[in-house]
PDB file of C-alpha atoms in Angstrom:
ATOM      1  CA  MET B   1     -10.883  24.840  13.583  1.00  0.00           C
ATOM      2  CA  GLU B   2     -13.628  22.645  13.010  1.00  0.00           C
ATOM      3  CA  ARG B   3     -14.306  20.398   9.891  1.00  0.00           C
ATOM      4  CA  LEU B   4     -17.264  18.137   9.656  1.00  0.00           C
ATOM      5  CA  LEU B   5     -16.349  14.713   7.940  1.00  0.00           C
ATOM      6  CA  LEU B   6     -19.269  12.519   8.432  1.00  0.00           C
ATOM      7  CA  GLY B   7     -20.847  12.944   5.087  1.00  0.00           C
ATOM      8  CA  GLN B   8     -17.679  12.148   3.138  1.00  0.00           C
ATOM      9  CA  ARG B   9     -17.892   8.321   2.040  1.00  0.00           C
ATOM     10  CA  ARG B  10     -15.666   8.320  -0.865  1.00  0.00           C
ATOM     11  CA  TRP B  11     -11.939   7.396  -0.723  1.00  0.00           C
ATOM     12  CA  ARG B  12      -9.538  10.461  -0.487  1.00  0.00           C
ATOM     13  CA  THR B  13      -5.790  10.987  -0.392  1.00  0.00           C
ATOM     14  CA  ILE B  14      -3.752  13.863   0.733  1.00  0.00           C
ATOM     15  CA  GLY B  15      -0.583  14.334  -1.534  1.00  0.00           C
ATOM     16  CA  ALA B  16       2.811  15.909  -0.571  1.00  0.00           C
ATOM     17  CA  HIS B  17       1.477  19.665  -1.203  1.00  0.00           C
ATOM     18  CA  GLY B  18      -1.799  19.121   0.685  1.00  0.00           C
ATOM     19  CA  ARG B  19      -4.092  18.574  -2.096  1.00  0.00           C
ATOM     20  CA  GLU B  20      -6.913  16.238  -1.891  1.00  0.00           C
ATOM     21  CA  ALA B  21      -7.911  13.714  -4.652  1.00  0.00           C
ATOM     22  CA  PHE B  22     -11.135  12.163  -4.844  1.00  0.00           C
ATOM     23  CA  GLY B  23     -12.220   8.753  -6.712  1.00  0.00           C
ATOM     24  CA  ASP B  24     -12.541   5.293  -6.725  1.00  0.00           C
ATOM     25  CA  PRO B  25     -10.208   3.143  -4.423  1.00  0.00           C
ATOM     26  CA  VAL B  26      -6.790   1.807  -5.932  1.00  0.00           C
ATOM     27  CA  ILE B  27      -5.188  -1.598  -5.114  1.00  0.00           C
ATOM     28  CA  ALA B  28      -1.601  -1.942  -5.831  1.00  0.00           C
ATOM     29  CA  PRO B  29      -0.036  -5.176  -7.018  1.00  0.00           C
ATOM     30  CA  LEU B  30       1.191  -7.758  -4.418  1.00  0.00           C
ATOM     31  CA  ARG B  31       4.991  -7.641  -4.105  1.00  0.00           C
ATOM     32  CA  LYS B  32       7.005 -10.976  -3.534  1.00  0.00           C
ATOM     33  CA  PRO B  33       9.499 -10.490  -0.340  1.00  0.00           C
ATOM     34  CA  SER B  34      12.831  -9.490  -1.101  1.00  0.00           C
ATOM     35  CA  HIS B  35      15.970 -11.522   0.023  1.00  0.00           C
ATOM     36  CA  GLY B  36      15.892 -11.745   3.898  1.00  0.00           C
ATOM     37  CA  GLN B  37      12.438  -9.951   4.169  1.00  0.00           C
ATOM     38  CA  HIS B  38       9.993 -11.415   6.841  1.00  0.00           C
ATOM     39  CA  ALA B  39       6.934 -12.622   5.169  1.00  0.00           C
ATOM     40  CA  GLY B  40       4.762 -10.932   7.915  1.00  0.00           C
ATOM     41  CA  SER B  41       5.223  -7.705   6.185  1.00  0.00           C
ATOM     42  CA  GLN B  42       3.762  -8.698   3.055  1.00  0.00           C
ATOM     43  CA  LEU B  43       0.274  -9.527   4.243  1.00  0.00           C
ATOM     44  CA  ASP B  44       0.489 -12.931   3.849  1.00  0.00           C
ATOM     45  CA  ASN B  45      -2.495 -13.619   6.335  1.00  0.00           C
ATOM     46  CA  LEU B  46      -5.070 -11.208   4.704  1.00  0.00           C
ATOM     47  CA  PRO B  47      -6.364 -13.150   1.761  1.00  0.00           C
ATOM     48  CA  HIS B  48      -7.036 -16.324   3.984  1.00  0.00           C
ATOM     49  CA  ASN B  49      -8.377 -14.079   6.961  1.00  0.00           C
ATOM     50  CA  LEU B  50     -10.807 -12.361   4.782  1.00  0.00           C
ATOM     51  CA  ARG B  51     -12.266 -15.161   3.277  1.00  0.00           C
ATOM     52  CA  MET B  52     -12.396 -17.221   6.694  1.00  0.00           C
ATOM     53  CA  LEU B  53     -13.842 -14.480   8.399  1.00  0.00           C
ATOM     54  CA  ARG B  54     -16.653 -13.692   5.668  1.00  0.00           C
ATOM     55  CA  LYS B  55     -17.579 -17.484   5.359  1.00  0.00           C
ATOM     56  CA  GLU B  56     -17.771 -17.724   9.355  1.00  0.00           C
ATOM     57  CA  ARG B  57     -20.664 -14.988   9.165  1.00  0.00           C
ATOM     58  CA  LYS B  58     -22.009 -16.891   6.111  1.00  0.00           C
ATOM     59  CA  LEU B  59     -21.567 -13.843   3.908  1.00  0.00           C
ATOM     60  CA  THR B  60     -21.510 -14.003   0.181  1.00  0.00           C
ATOM     61  CA  LEU B  61     -19.291 -11.625  -1.722  1.00  0.00           C
ATOM     62  CA  ASP B  62     -22.429  -9.299  -2.732  1.00  0.00           C
ATOM     63  CA  GLU B  63     -23.550  -9.326   0.991  1.00  0.00           C
ATOM     64  CA  LEU B  64     -20.139  -8.410   2.206  1.00  0.00           C
ATOM     65  CA  SER B  65     -19.836  -5.742  -0.357  1.00  0.00           C
ATOM     66  CA  VAL B  66     -23.111  -4.006   0.719  1.00  0.00           C
ATOM     67  CA  ARG B  67     -22.116  -4.263   4.446  1.00  0.00           C
ATOM     68  CA  CYS B  68     -18.586  -2.705   3.853  1.00  0.00           C
ATOM     69  CA  GLY B  69     -19.216  -0.449   0.826  1.00  0.00           C
ATOM     70  CA  VAL B  70     -16.430  -1.886  -0.973  1.00  0.00           C
ATOM     71  CA  SER B  71     -16.813  -3.491  -4.575  1.00  0.00           C
ATOM     72  CA  ARG B  72     -17.406  -6.985  -4.978  1.00  0.00           C
ATOM     73  CA  ALA B  73     -14.698  -7.425  -7.398  1.00  0.00           C
ATOM     74  CA  MET B  74     -12.099  -6.017  -5.133  1.00  0.00           C
ATOM     75  CA  ILE B  75     -13.022  -8.126  -2.173  1.00  0.00           C
ATOM     76  CA  SER B  76     -12.502 -10.938  -4.701  1.00  0.00           C
ATOM     77  CA  LYS B  77      -9.189  -9.828  -5.692  1.00  0.00           C
ATOM     78  CA  ILE B  78      -7.897  -9.290  -2.051  1.00  0.00           C
ATOM     79  CA  GLU B  79      -9.463 -12.957  -1.091  1.00  0.00           C
ATOM     80  CA  ARG B  80      -7.309 -14.337  -4.146  1.00  0.00           C
ATOM     81  CA  GLY B  81      -4.031 -12.427  -2.956  1.00  0.00           C
ATOM     82  CA  VAL B  82      -3.566 -10.551  -6.119  1.00  0.00           C
ATOM     83  CA  SER B  83      -3.996  -7.235  -4.931  1.00  0.00           C
ATOM     84  CA  ILE B  84      -3.249  -4.787  -1.694  1.00  0.00           C
ATOM     85  CA  PRO B  85      -5.932  -2.520  -0.668  1.00  0.00           C
ATOM     86  CA  THR B  86      -5.705   0.856   0.731  1.00  0.00           C
ATOM     87  CA  ALA B  87      -5.859   1.685   4.409  1.00  0.00           C
ATOM     88  CA  THR B  88      -9.415   2.960   3.872  1.00  0.00           C
ATOM     89  CA  ILE B  89     -10.795   0.083   1.925  1.00  0.00           C
ATOM     90  CA  LEU B  90      -9.120  -2.210   5.034  1.00  0.00           C
ATOM     91  CA  GLY B  91     -10.921  -0.154   7.707  1.00  0.00           C
ATOM     92  CA  LYS B  92     -14.340  -0.548   5.698  1.00  0.00           C
ATOM     93  CA  LEU B  93     -13.686  -4.229   5.517  1.00  0.00           C
ATOM     94  CA  ALA B  94     -13.079  -4.519   9.335  1.00  0.00           C
ATOM     95  CA  ALA B  95     -15.780  -2.392  10.337  1.00  0.00           C
ATOM     96  CA  GLY B  96     -18.067  -4.845   8.077  1.00  0.00           C
ATOM     97  CA  LEU B  97     -16.883  -7.659   9.802  1.00  0.00           C
ATOM     98  CA  GLU B  98     -17.194  -6.035  13.047  1.00  0.00           C
ATOM     99  CA  ILE B  99     -13.496  -6.562  13.881  1.00  0.00           C
ATOM    100  CA  GLY B 100     -10.127  -4.728  14.327  1.00  0.00           C
ATOM    101  CA  LEU B 101      -7.823  -4.145  11.618  1.00  0.00           C
ATOM    102  CA  SER B 102      -5.068  -6.403  13.438  1.00  0.00           C
ATOM    103  CA  ARG B 103      -7.735  -8.938  13.610  1.00  0.00           C
ATOM    104  CA  LEU B 104      -8.014  -8.971   9.656  1.00  0.00           C
ATOM    105  CA  LEU B 105      -4.430  -8.886   9.141  1.00  0.00           C
ATOM    106  CA  GLY B 106      -2.703 -11.122  11.708  1.00  0.00           C
ATOM    107  CA  GLY B 107      -3.158 -14.873  13.123  1.00  0.00           C
ATOM    108  CA  GLN B 108      -4.712 -15.443  16.545  1.00  0.00           C
ATOM    109  CA  LEU B 109      -2.701 -16.717  19.233  1.00  0.00           C
ATOM    110  CA  GLN B 110      -3.001 -18.510  22.436  1.00  0.00           C
ATOM    111  CA  ARG B 111      -3.292 -16.398  25.783  1.00  0.00           C
ATOM    112  CA  GLN B 112       0.118 -16.826  27.393  1.00  0.00           C
ATOM    113  CA  ALA B 113       3.424 -14.693  28.208  1.00  0.00           C
ATOM    114  CA  MET B 114       5.113 -14.256  24.800  1.00  0.00           C
ATOM    115  CA  LEU B 115       7.638 -12.288  23.119  1.00  0.00           C
ATOM    116  CA  VAL B 116       6.755 -10.648  19.650  1.00  0.00           C
ATOM    117  CA  THR B 117       9.755  -9.598  17.978  1.00  0.00           C
ATOM    118  CA  PRO B 118       9.785  -7.338  14.956  1.00  0.00           C
ATOM    119  CA  GLY B 119       9.509 -10.066  12.460  1.00  0.00           C
ATOM    120  CA  GLU B 120       6.693 -11.408  14.026  1.00  0.00           C
ATOM    121  CA  GLN B 121       4.509  -8.145  14.041  1.00  0.00           C
ATOM    122  CA  PRO B 122       2.087  -7.956  11.159  1.00  0.00           C
ATOM    123  CA  VAL B 123       2.929  -4.808   8.935  1.00  0.00           C
ATOM    124  CA  PHE B 124       0.635  -3.004   6.436  1.00  0.00           C
ATOM    125  CA  LYS B 125       1.996  -0.264   3.996  1.00  0.00           C
ATOM    126  CA  ASP B 126      -0.914   1.774   2.282  1.00  0.00           C
ATOM    127  CA  PRO B 127      -0.013   1.751  -1.307  1.00  0.00           C
ATOM    128  CA  ASP B 128      -1.651   5.361  -1.683  1.00  0.00           C
ATOM    129  CA  SER B 129      -0.329   7.468   1.282  1.00  0.00           C
ATOM    130  CA  GLY B 130       2.745   5.488   2.225  1.00  0.00           C
ATOM    131  CA  LEU B 131       1.434   4.967   5.934  1.00  0.00           C
ATOM    132  CA  GLU B 132       2.896   2.251   7.610  1.00  0.00           C
ATOM    133  CA  ARG B 133       1.131   0.329  10.257  1.00  0.00           C
ATOM    134  CA  ARG B 134       2.747  -2.211  12.613  1.00  0.00           C
ATOM    135  CA  SER B 135       0.266  -4.344  14.704  1.00  0.00           C
ATOM    136  CA  LEU B 136       2.444  -4.459  18.333  1.00  0.00           C
ATOM    137  CA  SER B 137      -0.146  -6.328  20.659  1.00  0.00           C
ATOM    138  CA  PRO B 138      -0.790 -10.130  20.561  1.00  0.00           C
ATOM    139  CA  LEU B 139      -3.803 -11.358  18.590  1.00  0.00           C
ATOM    140  CA  PHE B 140      -6.137 -13.159  20.978  1.00  0.00           C
ATOM    141  CA  SER B 141      -9.510 -14.236  20.047  1.00  0.00           C
ATOM    142  CA  ASP B 142     -11.230 -12.365  23.048  1.00  0.00           C
ATOM    143  CA  ARG B 143      -9.133  -9.149  22.515  1.00  0.00           C
ATOM    144  CA  SER B 144     -10.647  -5.910  22.502  1.00  0.00           C
ATOM    145  CA  VAL B 145      -7.424  -3.585  23.089  1.00  0.00           C
ATOM    146  CA  ASP B 146      -5.199  -3.038  19.954  1.00  0.00           C
ATOM    147  CA  PHE B 147      -1.764  -1.426  20.064  1.00  0.00           C
ATOM    148  CA  VAL B 148      -0.316  -0.362  16.985  1.00  0.00           C
ATOM    149  CA  LEU B 149       2.571   1.627  15.686  1.00  0.00           C
ATOM    150  CA  ASN B 150       2.001   4.240  12.809  1.00  0.00           C
ATOM    151  CA  THR B 151       4.577   5.863  10.486  1.00  0.00           C
ATOM    152  CA  LEU B 152       3.358   8.594   8.063  1.00  0.00           C
ATOM    153  CA  PRO B 153       5.573  10.259   5.328  1.00  0.00           C
ATOM    154  CA  PRO B 154       6.070  13.754   5.154  1.00  0.00           C
ATOM    155  CA  GLY B 155       3.287  16.032   3.728  1.00  0.00           C
ATOM    156  CA  ARG B 156       0.972  12.884   3.376  1.00  0.00           C
ATOM    157  CA  GLY B 157      -2.527  12.015   4.980  1.00  0.00           C
ATOM    158  CA  VAL B 158      -4.666   9.187   5.342  1.00  0.00           C
ATOM    159  CA  VAL B 159      -8.500   8.991   5.937  1.00  0.00           C
ATOM    160  CA  PHE B 160      -9.823   6.017   8.112  1.00  0.00           C
ATOM    161  CA  PRO B 161     -13.566   5.167   8.161  1.00  0.00           C
ATOM    162  CA  PRO B 162     -15.685   5.207  11.173  1.00  0.00           C
ATOM    163  CA  HIS B 163     -15.401   2.396  13.629  1.00  0.00           C
ATOM    164  CA  HIS B 164     -18.296   0.920  15.517  1.00  0.00           C
ATOM    165  CA  ASP B 165     -20.178   2.825  18.403  1.00  0.00           C
ATOM    166  CA  GLY B 166     -18.278   2.619  21.597  1.00  0.00           C
ATOM    167  CA  VAL B 167     -14.566   2.472  20.044  1.00  0.00           C
ATOM    168  CA  GLU B 168     -12.058   4.864  21.518  1.00  0.00           C
ATOM    169  CA  GLU B 169      -8.605   5.644  20.411  1.00  0.00           C
ATOM    170  CA  TYR B 170      -5.829   6.978  22.117  1.00  0.00           C
ATOM    171  CA  LEU B 171      -2.794   8.571  20.067  1.00  0.00           C
ATOM    172  CA  TYR B 172       0.534   9.470  21.215  1.00  0.00           C
ATOM    173  CA  VAL B 173       3.086  11.063  19.004  1.00  0.00           C
ATOM    174  CA  THR B 174       6.697  10.207  19.565  1.00  0.00           C
ATOM    175  CA  LYS B 175       8.355  12.003  16.503  1.00  0.00           C
ATOM    176  CA  GLY B 176       7.128  14.526  14.322  1.00  0.00           C
ATOM    177  CA  ARG B 177       3.973  16.875  14.134  1.00  0.00           C
ATOM    178  CA  LEU B 178       0.391  15.283  13.104  1.00  0.00           C
ATOM    179  CA  GLN B 179      -2.624  16.960  12.422  1.00  0.00           C
ATOM    180  CA  VAL B 180      -5.545  14.894  13.635  1.00  0.00           C
ATOM    181  CA  ILE B 181      -9.153  15.329  12.566  1.00  0.00           C
ATOM    182  CA  ALA B 182     -11.497  13.429  14.442  1.00  0.00           C
ATOM    183  CA  SER B 183     -15.262  14.212  15.862  1.00  0.00           C
ATOM    184  CA  GLY B 184     -15.321  17.047  13.325  1.00  0.00           C
ATOM    185  CA  LYS B 185     -12.529  18.860  14.985  1.00  0.00           C
ATOM    186  CA  ALA B 186      -8.756  19.363  14.099  1.00  0.00           C
ATOM    187  CA  PHE B 187      -6.169  18.952  16.554  1.00  0.00           C
ATOM    188  CA  GLU B 188      -2.259  19.763  16.117  1.00  0.00           C
ATOM    189  CA  VAL B 189      -0.542  17.185  18.119  1.00  0.00           C
ATOM    190  CA  GLY B 190       3.380  17.285  18.466  1.00  0.00           C
ATOM    191  CA  SER B 191       5.897  14.951  19.874  1.00  0.00           C
ATOM    192  CA  GLY B 192       5.419  13.864  23.519  1.00  0.00           C
ATOM    193  CA  SER B 193       1.669  14.778  23.121  1.00  0.00           C
ATOM    194  CA  MET B 194      -1.628  12.426  23.528  1.00  0.00           C
ATOM    195  CA  LEU B 195      -5.031  12.813  21.697  1.00  0.00           C
ATOM    196  CA  PHE B 196      -7.964  10.908  23.017  1.00  0.00           C
ATOM    197  CA  TYR B 197     -11.033  10.683  20.871  1.00  0.00           C
ATOM    198  CA  GLN B 198     -13.912   8.589  19.806  1.00  0.00           C
ATOM    199  CA  ALA B 199     -13.564   6.581  16.543  1.00  0.00           C
ATOM    200  CA  ASN B 200     -17.186   6.068  15.622  1.00  0.00           C
ATOM    201  CA  ALA B 201     -16.584   8.751  12.951  1.00  0.00           C
ATOM    202  CA  GLU B 202     -14.410   9.071  10.163  1.00  0.00           C
ATOM    203  CA  HIS B 203     -11.017  10.329  11.421  1.00  0.00           C
ATOM    204  CA  GLU B 204      -7.863  11.608   9.595  1.00  0.00           C
ATOM    205  CA  PHE B 205      -3.963  11.933  10.042  1.00  0.00           C
ATOM    206  CA  ARG B 206      -1.906  14.519   8.169  1.00  0.00           C
ATOM    207  CA  ASN B 207       2.038  14.623   8.631  1.00  0.00           C
ATOM    208  CA  LEU B 208       2.603  18.692   9.102  1.00  0.00           C
ATOM    209  CA  GLY B 209       6.474  18.199   9.129  1.00  0.00           C
ATOM    210  CA  ASP B 210       9.464  17.623   6.725  1.00  0.00           C
ATOM    211  CA  GLU B 211      10.263  14.194   8.204  1.00  0.00           C
ATOM    212  CA  PRO B 212       8.378  10.681   8.786  1.00  0.00           C
ATOM    213  CA  ALA B 213       5.764  11.302  11.695  1.00  0.00           C
ATOM    214  CA  GLU B 214       5.875   8.249  14.108  1.00  0.00           C
ATOM    215  CA  PHE B 215       2.784   7.817  16.552  1.00  0.00           C
ATOM    216  CA  PHE B 216       1.509   5.086  18.423  1.00  0.00           C
ATOM    217  CA  ILE B 217      -2.455   4.403  18.544  1.00  0.00           C
ATOM    218  CA  VAL B 218      -4.064   2.239  21.411  1.00  0.00           C
ATOM    219  CA  ILE B 219      -7.707   1.413  20.044  1.00  0.00           C
ATOM    220  CA  ASP B 220     -10.253   0.444  22.792  1.00  0.00           C
ATOM    221  CA  SER B 221     -13.057  -1.588  21.779  1.00  0.00           C
ATOM    222  CA  THR B 222     -14.134  -2.918  25.343  1.00  0.00           C
ATOM    223  CA  ALA B 223     -17.407  -0.515  25.184  1.00  0.00           C
ATOM    224  CA  ALA B 224     -18.081  -1.451  21.382  1.00  0.00           C
ATOM    225  CA  LYS B 225     -21.764  -2.020  20.598  1.00  0.00           C
TER     226      LYS B 225
END
């Protein structure tokens, strides 16, 4: 089964019954951490990081909007911390800034031996698909490899925009059954199986089972151009 995705640029979500909806991205209000919940799961660093990274590159809101394909109004709302972007929008912002998603979400650390506990791992939950993305690898300024754990609810799917040329991904499913569409091809990846693909094209993940699908991804940017 092959399905070319390169021409599709509008936001897409996949519902519980496999139906697709097209339209402009939506954003959800920021939620305050509940009692006992670690603040790292609430994207505390995102507004500051986005604004800092934009200014480091001497980009106006309008210039970043053109580079990312994300509206000026949405970028402003994210920088002010009043809205949470979808996974698709985060991917576009990271690509436009030429960084990884974890760099956009987390804070940089010094390169040394360290233990990163669950409460210290930045967690992003897509308000639309329900995808939970947990950054596992420490964020060093010169890091070119990213290690993430994803959990996708049953019957749901999410689409990520292309990374830069040279970025490659290694996906390993630990629970459930996942359909991955990458490089114009569809792959069914079951528990215990690994999939490699080049990530410089739109890629899509769909949970084919009745239980949450859990999968690790290693994102290798060492050869990125």
